Tab-separated table of C-alpha atoms in Angstrom:
chain	number	residue	atom	x	y	z
A	1	MET	CA	-0.174	-0.112	0.123
A	2	PRO	CA	1.220	3.855	-1.083
A	3	GLY	CA	2.663	5.667	1.882
A	4	VAL	CA	-0.080	8.908	2.536
A	5	GLY	CA	2.461	11.265	3.316
A	6	PRO	CA	5.605	11.729	4.908
A	7	GLY	CA	5.891	11.509	8.499
A	8	TYR	CA	2.934	8.976	8.974
A	9	GLY	CA	5.961	6.229	8.887
A	10	VAL	CA	4.319	4.384	6.479
A	11	THR	CA	6.969	3.346	3.961
A	12	MET	CA	5.917	4.807	-0.345
A	13	THR	CA	5.944	0.971	-2.538
A	14	PRO	CA	9.021	1.907	-4.871
A	15	ARG	CA	7.628	1.867	-8.268
A	16	PRO	CA	9.175	-0.758	-10.497
A	17	VAL	CA	7.857	-3.242	-7.242
A	18	ARG	CA	4.619	-1.997	-8.370
A	19	VAL	CA	5.569	-2.688	-12.125
A	20	LEU	CA	6.723	-5.633	-11.402
A	21	THR	CA	3.464	-6.872	-9.280
A	22	ALA	CA	1.835	-5.651	-12.228
A	23	LEU	CA	3.481	-7.768	-14.641
A	24	LEU	CA	3.195	-10.974	-12.663
A	25	ILE	CA	-0.658	-10.337	-12.146
A	26	ALA	CA	-0.424	-9.886	-16.633
A	27	THR	CA	1.800	-12.918	-16.903
A	28	ALA	CA	-1.053	-15.236	-14.274
A	29	ALA	CA	-3.706	-14.197	-16.705
A	30	ALA	CA	-1.697	-14.908	-19.859
A	31	THR	CA	-1.194	-17.990	-18.525
A	32	VAL	CA	-4.599	-19.308	-18.748
A	33	VAL	CA	-5.445	-18.171	-20.993
A	34	VAL	CA	-2.775	-19.104	-23.279
A	35	GLU	CA	-3.680	-22.893	-22.074
A	36	VAL	CA	-7.570	-22.288	-22.497
A	37	LEU	CA	-6.338	-21.839	-26.017
A	38	ASN	CA	-4.344	-24.611	-26.347
A	39	PHE	CA	-7.081	-26.292	-24.604
A	40	TRP	CA	-9.321	-25.308	-27.278
A	41	TYR	CA	-7.609	-25.880	-30.656
A	42	ALA	CA	-5.769	-29.443	-29.650
A	43	PRO	CA	-7.141	-31.390	-31.809
A	44	ASP	CA	-7.175	-34.334	-28.902
A	45	HIS	CA	-8.315	-34.067	-25.715
A	46	GLY	CA	-7.214	-36.987	-24.435
A	47	THR	CA	-5.894	-38.166	-21.160
A	48	GLY	CA	-2.356	-36.591	-21.728
A	49	LEU	CA	-3.774	-33.678	-22.368
A	50	ALA	CA	-6.010	-33.494	-19.471
A	51	VAL	CA	-3.682	-34.076	-16.529
A	52	ARG	CA	-0.362	-31.706	-18.307
A	53	THR	CA	-3.271	-29.245	-19.123
A	54	GLY	CA	-4.631	-29.133	-14.428
A	55	TRP	CA	-0.597	-29.287	-13.802
A	56	ALA	CA	-0.430	-25.938	-16.537
A	57	PHE	CA	-3.766	-24.439	-14.221
A	58	ALA	CA	-2.352	-25.613	-10.769
A	59	ARG	CA	0.554	-24.054	-11.922
A	60	THR	CA	-0.473	-20.670	-12.064
A	61	LEU	CA	-1.543	-20.414	-8.675
A	62	ALA	CA	1.707	-20.676	-7.964
A	63	TRP	CA	1.851	-17.392	-9.556
A	64	LEU	CA	-0.236	-15.915	-6.598
A	65	VAL	CA	2.044	-16.771	-4.260
A	66	LEU	CA	4.980	-15.060	-6.296
A	67	ILE	CA	2.365	-11.292	-6.232
A	68	PHE	CA	2.104	-12.178	-1.813
A	69	GLN	CA	6.127	-12.489	-1.618
A	70	VAL	CA	6.828	-10.011	-3.785
A	71	ARG	CA	4.583	-7.555	-1.960
A	72	ARG	CA	5.622	-8.899	1.263
A	73	ALA	CA	9.279	-8.191	0.604
A	74	ARG	CA	10.312	-11.735	0.260
A	75	ALA	CA	14.041	-13.137	-0.343
A	76	THR	CA	12.270	-16.008	-1.679
A	77	ALA	CA	10.699	-14.501	-4.743
A	78	LYS	CA	14.145	-14.598	-6.947
A	79	PRO	CA	14.232	-17.988	-6.589
A	80	LEU	CA	11.115	-18.939	-6.915
A	81	SER	CA	10.360	-16.393	-10.564
A	82	LEU	CA	13.708	-18.866	-12.236
A	83	ILE	CA	11.357	-21.651	-11.274
A	84	LEU	CA	7.739	-20.948	-12.194
A	85	THR	CA	9.410	-19.358	-15.150
A	86	MET	CA	11.354	-21.908	-16.245
A	87	THR	CA	8.327	-24.319	-15.832
A	88	THR	CA	6.008	-22.723	-17.145
A	89	LEU	CA	7.726	-22.199	-20.225
A	90	PHE	CA	8.193	-25.550	-20.638
A	91	ALA	CA	4.302	-26.724	-19.512
A	92	VAL	CA	2.749	-24.305	-21.907
A	93	GLY	CA	5.280	-25.032	-24.329
A	94	ARG	CA	4.109	-28.937	-24.539
A	95	LEU	CA	0.766	-27.817	-24.677
A	96	ILE	CA	1.631	-26.302	-27.960
A	97	VAL	CA	2.485	-27.987	-29.639
A	98	PRO	CA	0.146	-30.682	-30.745
A	99	ALA	CA	1.142	-34.979	-31.473
A	100	THR	CA	0.792	-34.692	-35.115
A	101	GLY	CA	0.380	-31.127	-37.689
A	102	ARG	CA	1.691	-27.476	-37.139
A	103	PRO	CA	0.066	-25.710	-33.245
A	104	PRO	CA	-2.299	-23.291	-33.362
A	105	LEU	CA	-1.353	-19.631	-34.586
A	106	PRO	CA	-3.394	-17.843	-31.647
A	107	GLY	CA	-1.239	-20.226	-29.421
A	108	LEU	CA	2.065	-18.851	-30.772
A	109	ILE	CA	0.951	-16.035	-30.272
A	110	GLY	CA	0.122	-16.330	-26.657
A	111	PHE	CA	3.133	-18.644	-25.932
A	112	GLY	CA	5.308	-15.690	-27.077
A	113	VAL	CA	3.574	-12.271	-24.978
A	114	LEU	CA	4.525	-14.880	-22.091
A	115	ALA	CA	7.275	-16.042	-22.254
A	116	LEU	CA	7.936	-11.752	-23.097
A	117	LEU	CA	6.441	-10.960	-20.003
A	118	CYS	CA	7.985	-13.828	-18.151
A	119	LEU	CA	12.129	-12.741	-19.946
A	120	THR	CA	10.357	-9.034	-18.110
A	121	VAL	CA	9.507	-9.750	-14.500
A	122	VAL	CA	13.111	-12.034	-14.074
A	123	VAL	CA	15.399	-9.692	-15.337
A	124	LEU	CA	13.323	-7.303	-12.481
A	125	LEU	CA	13.407	-9.762	-10.214
A	126	HIS	CA	16.979	-10.122	-10.271
A	127	ARG	CA	18.624	-6.843	-11.710
A	128	HIS	CA	16.377	-3.571	-10.793
A	129	PRO	CA	18.511	-2.418	-8.109
A	130	ALA	CA	15.238	-1.641	-6.175
A	131	VAL	CA	13.323	-4.791	-6.323
A	132	ASP	CA	16.556	-5.632	-4.985
A	133	ALA	CA	16.467	-3.274	-2.344
A	134	HIS	CA	12.947	-4.605	-1.410
A	135	LEU	CA	13.428	-8.042	-1.192
A	136	ILE	CA	14.917	-8.045	1.773
A	137	HIS	CA	12.861	-10.272	4.389
A	138	GLN	CA	13.701	-13.760	4.497
A	139	PRO	CA	11.488	-16.931	5.337
A	140	ARG	CA	9.959	-17.034	8.945
A	141	ARG	CA	10.895	-20.621	10.543
A	142	LEU	CA	9.721	-21.551	14.478
A	143	THR	CA	12.339	-20.554	16.961
A	144	LEU	CA	12.208	-20.842	20.654
A	145	THR	CA	12.354	-18.768	23.057
A	146	ARG	CA	11.567	-18.288	26.685
A	147	ASP	CA	8.396	-17.181	25.844
A	148	GLY	CA	7.972	-20.825	23.690
A	149	LEU	CA	7.781	-21.487	20.896
A	150	LYS	CA	7.157	-18.288	17.929
A	151	LEU	CA	7.500	-17.600	14.527
A	152	ARG	CA	10.321	-15.270	13.571
A	153	GLU	CA	12.083	-14.768	10.827
A	154	ALA	CA	15.683	-16.727	9.737
A	155	PRO	CA	18.910	-15.053	9.392
A	156	PRO	CA	20.165	-13.773	5.653
A	157	GLY	CA	21.357	-16.530	4.347
A	158	ASP	CA	22.549	-17.891	0.935
A	159	PRO	CA	19.869	-16.926	-2.176
A	160	TRP	CA	21.874	-19.966	-3.983
A	161	VAL	CA	19.875	-22.894	-0.968
A	162	LEU	CA	16.731	-20.729	-1.253
A	163	THR	CA	16.933	-21.916	-5.299
A	164	ALA	CA	18.374	-25.714	-4.732
A	165	ARG	CA	15.606	-25.916	-1.987
A	166	LEU	CA	12.929	-24.406	-4.634
A	167	ALA	CA	13.716	-27.198	-7.990
A	168	SER	CA	13.988	-29.504	-5.993
A	169	PHE	CA	11.084	-29.273	-4.451
A	170	SER	CA	9.599	-29.338	-8.908
A	171	TYR	CA	11.150	-32.790	-9.243
A	172	SER	CA	7.953	-34.506	-7.506
A	173	PRO	CA	5.117	-33.290	-10.081
A	174	LEU	CA	7.977	-33.591	-12.708
A	175	MET	CA	7.522	-36.487	-12.347
A	176	LEU	CA	3.887	-37.248	-11.304
A	177	VAL	CA	2.809	-35.671	-14.530
A	178	PRO	CA	4.758	-38.570	-17.328
A	179	ALA	CA	3.960	-40.696	-14.331
A	180	LEU	CA	-0.092	-40.391	-14.494
A	181	THR	CA	0.085	-39.605	-18.605
A	182	ALA	CA	1.868	-43.047	-18.326
A	183	ALA	CA	-1.254	-44.294	-16.567
A	184	GLY	CA	-4.281	-42.938	-18.893
A	185	THR	CA	-1.752	-45.102	-21.794
A	186	LEU	CA	-1.939	-48.500	-19.384
A	187	ARG	CA	-5.326	-50.440	-21.507
A	188	HIS	CA	-2.010	-50.795	-24.357
A	189	GLN	CA	0.841	-51.546	-22.287
A	190	LEU	CA	-0.185	-53.736	-19.303
A	191	GLU	CA	2.233	-55.359	-18.422
A	192	TRP	CA	4.043	-51.767	-17.298
A	193	THR	CA	1.516	-51.357	-14.409
A	194	LEU	CA	3.929	-51.795	-12.128
A	195	ALA	CA	6.215	-49.660	-13.453
A	196	VAL	CA	4.070	-46.999	-13.556
A	197	LEU	CA	2.787	-48.046	-10.066
A	198	PHE	CA	6.407	-47.382	-8.978
A	199	TRP	CA	6.317	-44.145	-11.020
A	200	ILE	CA	4.239	-42.688	-8.894
A	201	LEU	CA	5.143	-43.683	-5.799
A	202	ALA	CA	8.766	-42.343	-6.076
A	203	GLY	CA	7.579	-39.051	-7.343
A	204	ILE	CA	5.540	-38.939	-3.957
A	205	ALA	CA	7.988	-39.971	-2.108
A	206	VAL	CA	10.794	-37.602	-3.877
A	207	SER	CA	9.199	-34.867	-2.408
A	208	TYR	CA	9.902	-35.918	1.385
A	209	VAL	CA	13.760	-37.149	0.734
A	210	ALA	CA	13.679	-33.580	-1.146
A	211	LEU	CA	12.182	-31.542	1.708
A	212	LEU	CA	14.121	-33.318	3.826
A	213	CYS	CA	17.883	-32.404	2.519
A	214	ALA	CA	17.299	-28.963	1.988
A	215	PHE	CA	16.611	-28.539	5.567
A	216	PHE	CA	19.789	-29.539	5.690
A	217	VAL	CA	21.570	-28.229	3.118
A	218	GLY	CA	20.502	-25.370	4.614
A	219	ARG	CA	22.296	-25.746	7.674
A	220	GLY	CA	25.500	-26.042	6.343
A	221	SER	CA	25.319	-29.968	5.945
A	222	GLN	CA	28.052	-31.537	3.284
A	223	THR	CA	26.098	-34.870	3.435
A	224	ALA	CA	23.067	-32.914	2.521
A	225	ARG	CA	24.690	-31.171	-1.050
A	226	LEU	CA	25.165	-34.886	-1.736
A	227	THR	CA	22.669	-36.474	-0.790
A	228	LEU	CA	20.635	-34.361	-2.371
A	229	ALA	CA	23.653	-33.898	-6.307
A	230	SER	CA	22.867	-38.021	-5.945
A	231	VAL	CA	19.330	-37.801	-5.451
A	232	THR	CA	18.850	-35.243	-8.218
A	233	LEU	CA	20.760	-37.935	-10.709
A	234	VAL	CA	18.876	-41.582	-9.425
A	235	VAL	CA	15.853	-39.182	-10.399
A	236	VAL	CA	16.716	-38.203	-14.121
A	237	ALA	CA	17.694	-41.458	-14.692
A	238	PHE	CA	15.119	-43.853	-13.830
A	239	ASP	CA	12.221	-40.249	-14.935
A	240	LEU	CA	14.091	-39.947	-18.569
A	241	PRO	CA	13.851	-43.742	-19.954
A	242	LEU	CA	10.157	-44.519	-19.058
A	243	CYS	CA	9.331	-41.173	-20.655
A	244	GLY	CA	11.152	-42.369	-23.508
A	245	ILE	CA	9.653	-46.251	-23.169
A	246	LEU	CA	6.011	-44.918	-22.183
A	247	LEU	CA	5.540	-41.929	-23.215
A	248	GLY	CA	7.566	-42.247	-27.046
A	249	ALA	CA	10.141	-38.890	-27.753
A	250	ASP	CA	7.180	-36.822	-28.087
A	251	GLY	CA	6.367	-37.555	-24.213
A	252	LEU	CA	10.535	-37.532	-23.707
A	253	ILE	CA	10.920	-34.009	-24.753
A	254	ARG	CA	7.856	-32.943	-23.191
A	255	ASP	CA	7.708	-34.066	-19.787
A	256	GLY	CA	10.997	-34.240	-19.238
A	257	ALA	CA	13.723	-31.855	-20.928
A	258	PRO	CA	11.162	-29.325	-17.971
A	259	LEU	CA	13.084	-32.146	-15.458
A	260	VAL	CA	16.717	-31.756	-16.429
A	261	VAL	CA	16.191	-28.140	-16.726
A	262	ALA	CA	15.698	-28.378	-12.874
A	263	ALA	CA	18.079	-30.811	-12.420
A	264	ALA	CA	20.402	-28.980	-14.344
A	265	LEU	CA	19.121	-25.951	-11.705
A	266	THR	CA	19.533	-28.040	-7.936
A	267	LEU	CA	22.832	-28.960	-9.496
A	268	TYR	CA	24.437	-25.645	-9.490
A	269	ALA	CA	22.819	-24.572	-6.963
A	270	LEU	CA	24.982	-26.527	-4.830
A	271	TRP	CA	27.767	-26.033	-6.178
A	272	ARG	CA	27.780	-22.365	-5.458
A	273	THR	CA	26.666	-23.501	-2.380
A	274	ALA	CA	29.707	-25.669	-0.940
A	275	ARG	CA	31.263	-22.046	-2.445
A	276	SER	CA	29.667	-20.410	0.140
A	277	PRO	CA	32.073	-19.357	3.227
A	278	ALA	CA	29.295	-19.254	5.140
A	279	LEU	CA	27.582	-22.858	4.296
A	280	ALA	CA	31.013	-25.180	3.594
A	281	GLY	CA	32.429	-27.173	5.521
């Protein structure tokens, strides 16, 4: 909320932050519009399209979380924006390209507008000094005090820790989307039923493993960094062959590529945390 004038103790929200908020709202709206257009023009409304469109809509809610974090001046807005824009472009992009034929022109135009909005959002969040000065508040966590447990703001930490955490948290949905898509094709390949079931269970289990590892990575644990890096490699080695076998080359590109990018970002962030004097050791 803008300030009401000098002497009232209310800080005026910087103009770049207000512009950024408006851009985030426009990006969330554009995401929904493009997804509706893609679904409308899609020649085949099968299980795969339904699952991927449902995930795309569910992920749209994350834009509202990002808007909230920017308005609350949370430092977590930066890594969240990076993961969100990346997964949004991949998720929407794979909906545009049909299994056969050319993508519809309205979908291509909408995707171009969405890509431009995402790029602008990332540049503002990571490069504008006024936005950088605004995003100073750290996540809150339970702290034991003399008066009991209280939610307090965590001390400033390495931003690459937040990036590694958020990137690794995306493993679970990025595994579950192709697994559920493959489940819709089992009537034609029943011999893969157990593999798909294990795929779904692994997608659920990896969320807990990533959460536990990410917690200790923030505490500077070398073991946690190595464990999360190992989990990342196992997830990629497990997910990509199943995408290729059960969903074909199309599924490998649509569903495997986002996971590879998230894994690469996690590994790079872990490498950066290992080089941080505050967290190394």
